[in-house]
Coordinates of C-alpha atoms in Angstrom, one line a residue:
Chain J
X1 CA 91.3 62.6 92.9
X2 CA 94.3 63.6 91.4
X3 CA 96.4 61.4 89.6
X4 CA 99.9 60.8 90.2
X5 CA 102.4 60.8 86.9
X6 CA 105.9 59.7 86.7
X7 CA 108.7 60.6 84.4
X8 CA 112.0 60.5 84.3
X9 CA 113.4 62.6 86.9
X10 CA 109.6 64.3 87.8
X11 CA 106.7 63.5 89.9
X12 CA 103.4 64.3 88.9
X13 CA 101.0 65.0 91.3
X14 CA 98.8 67.2 92.9
X15 CA 98.8 70.8 94.5
X16 CA 99.7 71.1 98.1
X17 CA 100.0 74.7 100.3
X18 CA 103.8 73.8 101.2
X19 CA 104.3 74.8 97.1
X20 CA 103.2 77.9 97.8
X21 CA 106.5 79.9 98.9
X22 CA 108.0 79.2 95.8
X23 CA 104.8 79.3 93.0
X24 CA 104.6 82.4 94.9
X25 CA 108.1 83.8 94.3
X26 CA 108.2 83.4 90.3
X27 CA 104.2 85.3 90.3
X28 CA 106.8 87.7 92.1
X29 CA 109.2 87.5 89.4
X30 CA 109.1 89.1 85.7
X31 CA 109.3 85.3 84.6
X32 CA 105.0 84.9 84.9
X33 CA 104.2 88.2 83.0
X34 CA 103.7 85.4 80.2
X35 CA 101.6 83.6 83.1
X36 CA 99.2 87.0 84.1
X37 CA 101.8 87.6 86.2
X38 CA 103.9 89.6 87.8
X39 CA 101.6 90.2 90.6
X40 CA 101.1 89.8 94.4
X41 CA 101.1 87.8 97.4
X42 CA 96.9 87.1 97.5
X43 CA 96.4 87.5 93.6
X44 CA 100.1 84.5 93.4
X45 CA 97.4 82.7 96.1
X46 CA 94.4 82.9 93.9
X47 CA 96.0 82.1 90.5
X48 CA 98.1 79.1 92.7
X49 CA 94.3 77.5 94.0
X50 CA 92.5 77.8 90.8
X51 CA 94.8 74.1 89.8
X52 CA 93.0 72.0 92.0
X53 CA 89.5 73.8 91.1
X54 CA 90.3 73.3 87.1
X55 CA 90.5 69.4 88.6
X56 CA 87.7 69.6 90.6
X57 CA 85.0 71.0 88.4
X58 CA 86.9 69.3 85.0
X59 CA 88.0 65.7 86.0
X60 CA 91.7 67.2 84.3
X61 CA 94.0 70.1 85.2
X62 CA 97.8 71.0 85.2
X63 CA 99.7 68.9 87.9
X64 CA 102.4 70.2 89.7
X65 CA 105.9 69.2 89.5
X66 CA 107.7 67.9 92.2
X67 CA 112.3 66.7 91.3
X68 CA 112.2 62.8 91.9
X69 CA 115.9 63.4 93.7
X70 CA 115.1 66.1 96.2
X71 CA 111.4 67.0 96.7
X72 CA 111.5 70.5 95.7
X73 CA 108.7 72.0 93.8
X74 CA 109.7 73.0 90.5
X75 CA 107.3 73.9 88.1
X76 CA 103.7 72.8 86.4
X77 CA 101.7 71.1 83.6
X78 CA 98.9 69.6 82.5
X79 CA 95.6 70.1 81.4
X80 CA 94.5 73.5 80.9
X81 CA 91.3 74.5 79.7
X82 CA 89.8 77.4 81.0
X83 CA 86.2 79.3 79.2
X84 CA 86.9 80.7 76.6
X85 CA 90.3 78.9 75.5
X86 CA 89.8 77.9 71.7
X87 CA 90.6 73.7 72.3
X88 CA 91.9 72.1 75.2
X89 CA 95.9 72.9 75.5
X90 CA 98.9 71.0 77.6
X91 CA 100.6 74.5 80.0
X92 CA 104.0 74.5 81.5
X93 CA 105.5 76.2 84.4
X94 CA 108.9 76.5 85.7
X95 CA 109.4 77.9 89.3
X96 CA 112.7 80.3 89.3
X97 CA 115.6 78.2 89.8
X98 CA 114.2 75.4 87.1
X99 CA 114.8 76.0 84.1
X100 CA 117.6 75.1 81.5
X101 CA 117.3 71.5 82.3
X102 CA 115.1 70.2 79.9
X103 CA 112.2 69.5 82.7
X104 CA 109.2 71.9 80.7
X105 CA 109.5 69.2 78.5
X106 CA 109.1 65.9 79.8
X107 CA 106.3 66.6 82.7
X108 CA 104.8 68.5 78.7
X109 CA 105.0 65.4 76.9
X110 CA 103.8 63.0 79.6
X111 CA 101.1 65.5 80.5
X112 CA 100.0 64.6 76.2
X113 CA 100.3 61.0 76.3
X114 CA 97.7 61.3 79.1
X115 CA 95.8 62.9 77.2
X116 CA 95.7 61.1 74.2
X117 CA 95.5 57.8 76.1
X118 CA 93.6 58.0 79.5
X119 CA 91.5 61.1 78.6
X120 CA 91.2 59.8 75.1
X121 CA 91.3 62.6 73.0
X122 CA 92.3 62.6 69.5
X123 CA 93.3 66.9 69.7
X124 CA 95.2 69.2 72.2
X125 CA 96.9 72.6 72.1
X126 CA 99.3 75.2 73.4
X127 CA 98.4 78.4 73.1
X128 CA 101.9 80.6 74.2
X129 CA 102.9 84.3 73.4
X130 CA 104.6 85.4 70.1
X131 CA 107.9 86.6 72.7
X132 CA 107.6 83.2 74.8
X133 CA 111.0 81.7 73.4
X134 CA 111.6 79.5 75.4
X135 CA 108.0 77.5 75.8
X136 CA 107.9 77.9 71.7
X137 CA 111.5 75.8 72.1
X138 CA 110.0 73.4 74.6
X139 CA 106.4 73.0 71.7
X140 CA 108.6 72.2 68.9
X141 CA 110.5 69.9 71.1
X142 CA 108.3 67.9 70.7
X143 CA 107.0 68.1 68.5
X144 CA 104.2 71.0 68.3
X145 CA 103.1 73.0 65.2
X146 CA 102.5 76.4 64.9
X147 CA 99.1 77.3 63.2
X148 CA 98.8 80.4 63.4
X149 CA 97.6 82.9 66.0
X150 CA 94.4 82.0 67.2
X151 CA 92.8 84.7 69.7
X152 CA 92.3 83.7 73.5
X153 CA 90.9 85.5 76.4
X154 CA 94.1 87.4 77.3
X155 CA 94.3 88.6 73.5
X156 CA 96.5 86.6 70.2
X157 CA 98.5 84.1 70.8
X158 CA 100.0 81.3 69.0
X159 CA 99.2 78.0 68.6
X160 CA 100.9 75.1 68.9
X161 CA 99.3 71.9 67.9
X162 CA 101.4 68.9 69.4
X163 CA 101.3 65.4 67.5
X164 CA 98.9 63.4 68.3
X165 CA 99.4 58.9 68.7
X166 CA 98.9 58.1 65.3
X167 CA 101.8 60.9 64.3
X168 CA 103.8 59.5 67.2
X169 CA 103.4 55.8 66.3
X170 CA 103.9 57.1 62.4
X171 CA 106.8 58.0 63.6
X172 CA 107.6 54.4 65.6
X173 CA 106.8 52.7 62.1
X174 CA 109.3 55.3 59.5
X175 CA 112.5 55.1 62.7
X176 CA 112.2 51.2 62.7
X177 CA 111.9 50.9 58.6
X178 CA 114.9 52.8 58.8
X179 CA 116.6 50.2 60.4
X180 CA 115.4 47.4 58.9
Chain O
X1 CA 89.8 65.8 100.0
X2 CA 85.9 65.1 101.1
X3 CA 83.6 68.0 100.6
X4 CA 80.2 68.5 102.4
X5 CA 76.9 68.7 101.0
X6 CA 75.0 70.9 104.4
X7 CA 71.5 70.9 104.1
X8 CA 69.0 73.0 106.0
X9 CA 65.4 73.4 106.2
X10 CA 64.8 75.5 102.4
X11 CA 68.8 74.8 101.4
X12 CA 72.0 72.8 100.3
X13 CA 75.6 73.9 100.3
X14 CA 77.2 71.8 97.6
X15 CA 80.2 72.2 95.7
X16 CA 80.2 74.5 92.7
X17 CA 79.8 72.1 88.5
X18 CA 80.4 73.5 85.3
X19 CA 76.8 74.2 85.5
X20 CA 76.8 76.6 88.2
X21 CA 80.0 79.1 86.2
X22 CA 77.4 80.9 83.6
X23 CA 74.6 82.3 86.7
X24 CA 78.0 82.7 87.9
X25 CA 79.8 84.7 85.5
X26 CA 76.3 86.8 84.9
X27 CA 76.9 88.1 88.7
X28 CA 80.3 88.2 88.4
X29 CA 80.1 90.9 85.2
X30 CA 77.1 93.0 87.3
X31 CA 79.8 95.7 88.6
X32 CA 76.4 97.4 91.1
X33 CA 76.3 93.7 92.5
X34 CA 79.5 93.5 93.3
X35 CA 80.6 96.7 94.6
X36 CA 81.7 95.3 97.4
X37 CA 84.0 92.3 96.1
X38 CA 86.2 95.0 93.8
X39 CA 83.9 95.6 91.0
X40 CA 82.4 93.1 87.8
X41 CA 84.8 91.0 87.0
X42 CA 85.5 89.7 82.6
X43 CA 84.1 86.4 81.8
X44 CA 87.9 85.1 82.3
X45 CA 88.5 87.1 86.0
X46 CA 85.3 85.0 86.8
X47 CA 86.1 82.0 85.5
X48 CA 89.3 81.7 87.5
X49 CA 87.8 83.8 90.7
X50 CA 85.0 79.9 89.9
X51 CA 88.1 77.8 89.7
X52 CA 89.8 79.3 92.7
X53 CA 86.6 78.5 95.1
X54 CA 86.1 74.9 93.9
X55 CA 90.2 74.5 94.5
X56 CA 90.0 76.0 97.9
X57 CA 88.9 73.5 99.7
X58 CA 91.4 70.9 98.5
X59 CA 94.0 73.8 99.9
X60 CA 92.8 74.6 103.6
X61 CA 90.2 72.1 103.5
X62 CA 87.6 74.2 104.0
X63 CA 85.8 77.0 101.3
X64 CA 82.5 78.9 99.5
X65 CA 79.7 76.0 98.5
X66 CA 77.2 77.0 96.0
X67 CA 73.5 77.5 97.9
X68 CA 70.3 76.0 96.5
X69 CA 66.9 75.9 97.3
X70 CA 65.7 72.9 97.3
X71 CA 62.8 72.7 96.7
X72 CA 64.3 73.7 92.6
X73 CA 67.4 73.0 92.9
X74 CA 67.9 76.5 91.2
X75 CA 71.4 78.0 91.8
X76 CA 70.7 81.2 94.4
X77 CA 74.7 82.5 94.9
X78 CA 77.2 81.4 97.4
X79 CA 78.0 81.3 100.8
X80 CA 81.1 79.9 103.1
X81 CA 84.4 80.1 104.3
X82 CA 87.5 82.7 102.6
X83 CA 91.0 82.0 104.1
X84 CA 93.0 83.7 101.2
X85 CA 96.5 84.0 101.7
X86 CA 97.1 87.3 103.4
X87 CA 94.0 87.1 106.5
X88 CA 94.8 84.6 109.0
X89 CA 91.5 83.2 109.3
X90 CA 88.7 82.4 107.6
X91 CA 86.0 84.6 106.8
X92 CA 82.6 83.4 106.8
X93 CA 81.3 85.3 103.2
X94 CA 77.6 85.1 101.4
X95 CA 76.5 86.4 98.3
X96 CA 73.0 85.7 96.5
X97 CA 72.4 86.3 92.8
X98 CA 69.2 89.0 92.5
X99 CA 65.9 87.2 92.4
X100 CA 67.1 84.9 95.4
X101 CA 67.4 88.3 97.6
X102 CA 65.6 88.7 100.8
X103 CA 63.9 85.9 100.9
X104 CA 65.7 85.3 104.7
X105 CA 68.7 83.0 102.0
X106 CA 71.6 85.2 103.8
X107 CA 71.3 83.9 106.9
X108 CA 69.9 80.2 106.4
X109 CA 73.1 79.7 104.9
X110 CA 75.8 81.9 106.8
X111 CA 74.0 79.4 110.2
X112 CA 74.2 76.5 108.4
X113 CA 77.8 76.9 107.4
X114 CA 78.7 78.1 110.6
X115 CA 77.0 74.8 112.1
X116 CA 79.1 72.6 109.8
X117 CA 82.1 75.2 111.2
X118 CA 81.8 74.2 114.3
X119 CA 80.8 70.6 114.2
X120 CA 82.6 69.5 111.4
X121 CA 86.4 71.3 111.9
X122 CA 85.9 72.6 115.1
X123 CA 86.1 76.7 114.0
X124 CA 85.7 79.2 116.8
X125 CA 83.1 82.1 116.3
X126 CA 83.8 82.9 112.8
X127 CA 84.9 86.7 111.1
X128 CA 83.3 89.0 108.1
X129 CA 84.3 91.8 106.7
X130 CA 82.2 94.2 105.8
X131 CA 82.4 97.4 103.4
X132 CA 80.1 99.9 106.0
X133 CA 78.3 100.3 103.1
X134 CA 77.1 97.3 102.7
X135 CA 73.9 97.9 105.3
X136 CA 72.0 94.4 102.9
X137 CA 74.9 92.8 104.7
X138 CA 75.2 94.4 108.3
X139 CA 71.9 93.4 108.6
X140 CA 73.1 89.9 107.4
X141 CA 75.6 89.4 109.6
X142 CA 73.4 91.4 112.4
X143 CA 71.0 88.7 112.1
X144 CA 72.6 86.6 112.2
X145 CA 73.4 87.9 116.4
X146 CA 77.5 89.1 114.8
X147 CA 78.8 92.5 117.1
X148 CA 80.9 94.7 115.3
X149 CA 84.0 93.5 116.3
X150 CA 86.9 96.3 115.2
X151 CA 88.2 97.8 111.8
X152 CA 91.0 97.0 109.9
X153 CA 91.9 98.2 106.0
X154 CA 91.7 95.6 103.5
X155 CA 92.9 94.9 101.1
X156 CA 93.2 98.9 100.6
X157 CA 90.1 99.4 102.5
X158 CA 88.4 100.5 105.0
X159 CA 87.1 97.3 105.9
X160 CA 84.4 96.8 109.2
X161 CA 85.0 93.3 111.5
X162 CA 82.5 90.9 112.3
X163 CA 82.9 87.9 114.9
X164 CA 79.8 85.5 115.0
X165 CA 78.3 84.4 117.3
X166 CA 79.3 80.8 118.1
X167 CA 76.4 78.6 116.4
X168 CA 73.2 76.3 118.6
X169 CA 71.4 74.2 116.4
X170 CA 72.7 71.5 114.5
X171 CA 71.7 71.3 110.7
X172 CA 68.7 69.0 110.1
X173 CA 68.7 66.7 108.6
X174 CA 72.4 65.0 108.7
X175 CA 74.7 66.2 107.1
X176 CA 76.2 64.0 104.4
X177 CA 78.7 63.8 103.0
X178 CA 80.6 63.1 99.4
X179 CA 84.2 62.2 97.9

């Protein structure tokens, strides 16, 4: 079973067939070029089915993101570790029309906490195409640090390493120090 | 979501697990063996397909299962109901790995799946797509009692449509369910 998580504005939940039209629209657009797209509808369907399959096989995976206020499916984010990936990563993608609201950062930060607090992981990365400026901004906003280039199944990516829970603790004690 | 385990005389049809991936990837890499399924796949392509097979169950409530030899516990292929978005009914499919051919496993797995589709899901007689040159699979379909219903162009390829009969026998022993 896929656990349901919440952030301020988003519900992180399982994928549903009713999410597919927006997903297919995304994969019909050039915006999907950093996610092995664009592609036709049948190919998009197979990509869509990969997410629940990842959960079934590995016990973790990406969530569908639902805008709490409207119930609209706006994207995906979660833990992702396909065959040949350098390390488990946090992935995110926003559907067409859902960008510019900070949803990717909001969801990915929740996924990051899930990885550390619920899964008990101690490290997690994101592989990002060097040209994907929007995703690099998200990673940077989350406090991830670029460690250079890494080979992954689709070529070469920038490896961003996310802040570990210890980093969060250090930052909050540093903040507490400032306030004192 | 509930994924079924279906047992027949010699086989256990059950969901794919991570331990099944190496054999699946090795099979998927073989272009000759996959000539009727779009050719050989890279490792990441095989992974995506492997995940999509597992994931279709939660989207559609039906799907494809690993075919395990009960006596040895080895996985010899996969069979079940493939239901992509561009087809309006599920397809009964089967694929066996090299060492598991010639034993009647495809027929046995497909028949067990037919019975399950009818009894557990109330599906009418199923359909199978078939490449005209895939004589081995056409023989399985005919052994199952399927008849050639027509032809179509599916994803750019001339494809035969076989229509299966309504299965008669119940699966033995009774099906289990796992969550």
